[in-house]
Amino acid sequence: MYISGVGRTKFGPLAESLPQLLYEAVSKALEDAGIGIEDLDAAYVANFCAGPFVGQLHLNSLVASLLPGTHIPIVRIETACASGASALFQAGLALGRFETVLVAGVEKMSNLQGPAVSTNIGMAGDAELDAPAGLTFPASYALITSSHMAEHGSTLDDLSLVSLKNHGNARLNPLAHFYHKRVTLDDINGSATVCSPLRLFDCSPISDGAAALIVSRERRSDRDVQVIASALATDTLSLAERDSVTSFTAARMAATQAYGQAGVGPKEIDVVEVHDCFTIMELIALEDLGFCRTGEGKDLVREGRTSRSGDIPTNVDGGLKADGHPIGASGIAQIFELVTQLRGEAGPRQVPGAVTGLAHNIGGVGGTCGVHILRKDN
Amino acid sequence: MYISGVGRTKFGPLAESLPQLLYEAVSKALEDAGIGIEDLDAAYVANFCAGPFVGQLHLNSLVASLLPGTHIPIVRIETACASGASALFQAGLALGRFETVLVAGVEKMSNLQGPAVSTNIGMAGDAELDAPAGLTFPASYALITSSHMAEHGSTLDDLSLVSLKNHGNARLNPLAHFYHKRVTLDDINGSATVCSPLRLFDCSPISDGAAALIVSRERRSDRDVQVIASALATDTLSLAERDSVTSFTAARMAATQAYGQAGVGPKEIDVVEVHDCFTIMELIALEDLGFCRTGEGKDLVREGRTSRSGDIPTNVDGGLKADGHPIGASGIAQIFELVTQLRGEAGPRQVPGAVTGLAHNIGGVGGTCGVHILRKDN
């Protein structure tokens, strides 16, 4: 499986409607691949919550409206915040029958404000077992953060470093939600508590945006990037049914499978995109992906190893924290960034000589995890 | 691709929660196939609207909760009312990598009443182009009905015959929403107008329910039924962007592809399940599927050819009209019925000697259509 084209919108509170966002991302991906809609054999659209947010389901047919006259098989994929990775995983399976597949992700969220936003996002958690206990999304991740601190000695200062790094990276990414925002440690440490111990700057924002990929069975050009591993794993919806809340079994299983498929290990990864919906998740992701031992994610951050110039450059686009988190698009945007990096087209945020990249995309509080490994052979 | 096991709940307003419905259908399908959860390699869950109806998205992780310890790849598929067919289509693609795949469909709708139900179902239509014009779902199908009447001379009496037949069939299906309800022509003709010309008995009901399939790459037993065609096609979301509202291009394309894959035509089909969300759709489906020429669906019904004893037995389980329409489960329930018929296990509603069956599952007002053809070789 190859990625032959990528495209995305800016992330953030945007004036464009959901169809307009999709149209922009899909057009850019087609243009980047140098193909037309008549070249597409099938498509997937990743979206979490357009029903509750904008009253629009059946997004696969909306994509058909954007590809007039093609009538190709199109399906909407929803696995909460991992919808993007799941759609790419499906595209990989579809390449058994099809040659060229579009994968688009989109979310329009900024039209709602206040409790409705939290209610909608909370639909990714267990409505029967967890929600009645007060486990909104920030509450769930606050629980996870407190537990990780207690078990492994991670501190608020570690989380501040994650936020600072990702906001700094976003300053080099013109498409990022917070591209224009200079963020200091004082801003982070002084920010309001959302759900103790999580502060505002520990939380990813509510973003609009779309991203799209053109996936090919065969290599189309020397700008193509190969997907050398595609793995998806699941876990119980309820946190109450897990053995641990500080490590995600689905992530560990997907990572193990992906490394096996690719024939590489964490040491061979040059650039990493992880699902930092809350800052604690960057530490847990690094642990689950095997970049360090359990509980030692904080050390990687303290030692600067996850910065752009470190040996494990992580979320160089700003991550969900600062690039933004338009949920259905986030997993696709991770692939957009890896492709851009591996092509050597990332401009001022380029990781020099990056050949192999990994993306880690989580749904809910770990009920789904997709891991993809990409490589650019020159 | 083979169907090795099928299971479903009763359809109707049920006391069970969405997870309970899923559990029952999945358990029955596993038992029917004679396998355990450890035999599953992947799963798909078809659901249209659990977010707006019961505040639960991320249903793939909910399915993982029902399959503890497996951590297999599971994805939610949503293509409005065609979610079931789309999930089976995906399972077919997934058999390139996996041997045994669970496909489950579910919807829980009876907990809401009144306008909220119509609002939620309306999310399958175009929120920007059609909804502001007042095109709720009943309104869209009323428009389609009026147009079909004007173009082809179909009458309310023809629609009454569709309703009467399907309600009669449901009286032989203990799992049907309206199993216990005797319906006469007077009931139908005297029923309240929902959206002129559609009357209450022209509309499928709001049902809860779940259905599940075990899909295998290789034949497991002599009770397996082979899927000899699996086709999915799409069209614009908005009715305003279509050339015709009395025939669905997506259905015609999916049917053409399916007949091509299977190497059979309409004359070889012994039993048919079509998407009669509104009675007019049974006529249009028969036309789109090539069982008659355009506009002649009414003649098939008038001549009794679609009854159980006719040469095109259609919706012998009662169809969406009388078996019920728990949206995400409906396309799966069609396959359940075909498998039951082709196995010769349909009891009093058995179509004698049925060998080949076809299922036609529509999303929205024709933005998606899946067609599957099944055959049981003895």
PDB file of N, CA and C in Angstrom, chain A residues 72 78 120 126 152 165 204 209 236 288 360:
ATOM      1  N   ILE A  72     -18.978   5.194  -7.095  1.00  0.00           N
ATOM      2  CA  ILE A  72     -18.112   4.149  -6.528  1.00  0.00           C
ATOM      3  C   ILE A  72     -18.556   3.765  -5.122  1.00  0.00           C
ATOM      4  N   GLU A  78     -16.507   4.922  11.542  1.00  0.00           N
ATOM      5  CA  GLU A  78     -16.499   5.639  12.823  1.00  0.00           C
ATOM      6  C   GLU A  78     -15.982   4.737  13.924  1.00  0.00           C
ATOM      7  N   ASN A 120     -21.342  15.538  23.365  1.00  0.00           N
ATOM      8  CA  ASN A 120     -21.122  14.853  22.088  1.00  0.00           C
ATOM      9  C   ASN A 120     -19.834  14.045  22.102  1.00  0.00           C
ATOM     10  N   ASP A 126     -18.292   4.915  27.436  1.00  0.00           N
ATOM     11  CA  ASP A 126     -19.368   3.959  27.687  1.00  0.00           C
ATOM     12  C   ASP A 126     -20.557   4.666  28.331  1.00  0.00           C
ATOM     13  N   HIS A 152       3.937   6.181  38.432  1.00  0.00           N
ATOM     14  CA  HIS A 152       5.220   6.336  37.744  1.00  0.00           C
ATOM     15  C   HIS A 152       5.954   7.635  38.050  1.00  0.00           C
ATOM     16  N   LYS A 165       6.367  21.871  23.991  1.00  0.00           N
ATOM     17  CA  LYS A 165       6.992  21.345  22.770  1.00  0.00           C
ATOM     18  C   LYS A 165       6.004  21.347  21.605  1.00  0.00           C
ATOM     19  N   SER A 204      -6.407  18.995  24.197  1.00  0.00           N
ATOM     20  CA  SER A 204      -6.466  19.391  22.793  1.00  0.00           C
ATOM     21  C   SER A 204      -7.713  20.240  22.580  1.00  0.00           C
ATOM     22  N   GLY A 209     -11.907  20.777  10.621  1.00  0.00           N
ATOM     23  CA  GLY A 209     -10.863  20.470   9.652  1.00  0.00           C
ATOM     24  C   GLY A 209     -11.117  19.183   8.904  1.00  0.00           C
ATOM     25  N   THR A 236     -12.101  -3.041  25.586  1.00  0.00           N
ATOM     26  CA  THR A 236     -13.412  -2.745  26.155  1.00  0.00           C
ATOM     27  C   THR A 236     -13.702  -1.252  26.102  1.00  0.00           C
ATOM     28  N   ASP A 288       3.700   2.794  25.417  1.00  0.00           N
ATOM     29  CA  ASP A 288       2.992   1.684  24.757  1.00  0.00           C
ATOM     30  C   ASP A 288       3.661   1.299  23.436  1.00  0.00           C
ATOM     31  N   HIS A 360       0.193   6.798  15.606  1.00  0.00           N
ATOM     32  CA  HIS A 360      -0.528   6.107  16.693  1.00  0.00           C
ATOM     33  C   HIS A 360      -1.806   6.905  16.938  1.00  0.00           C
TER      34      HIS A 360
END
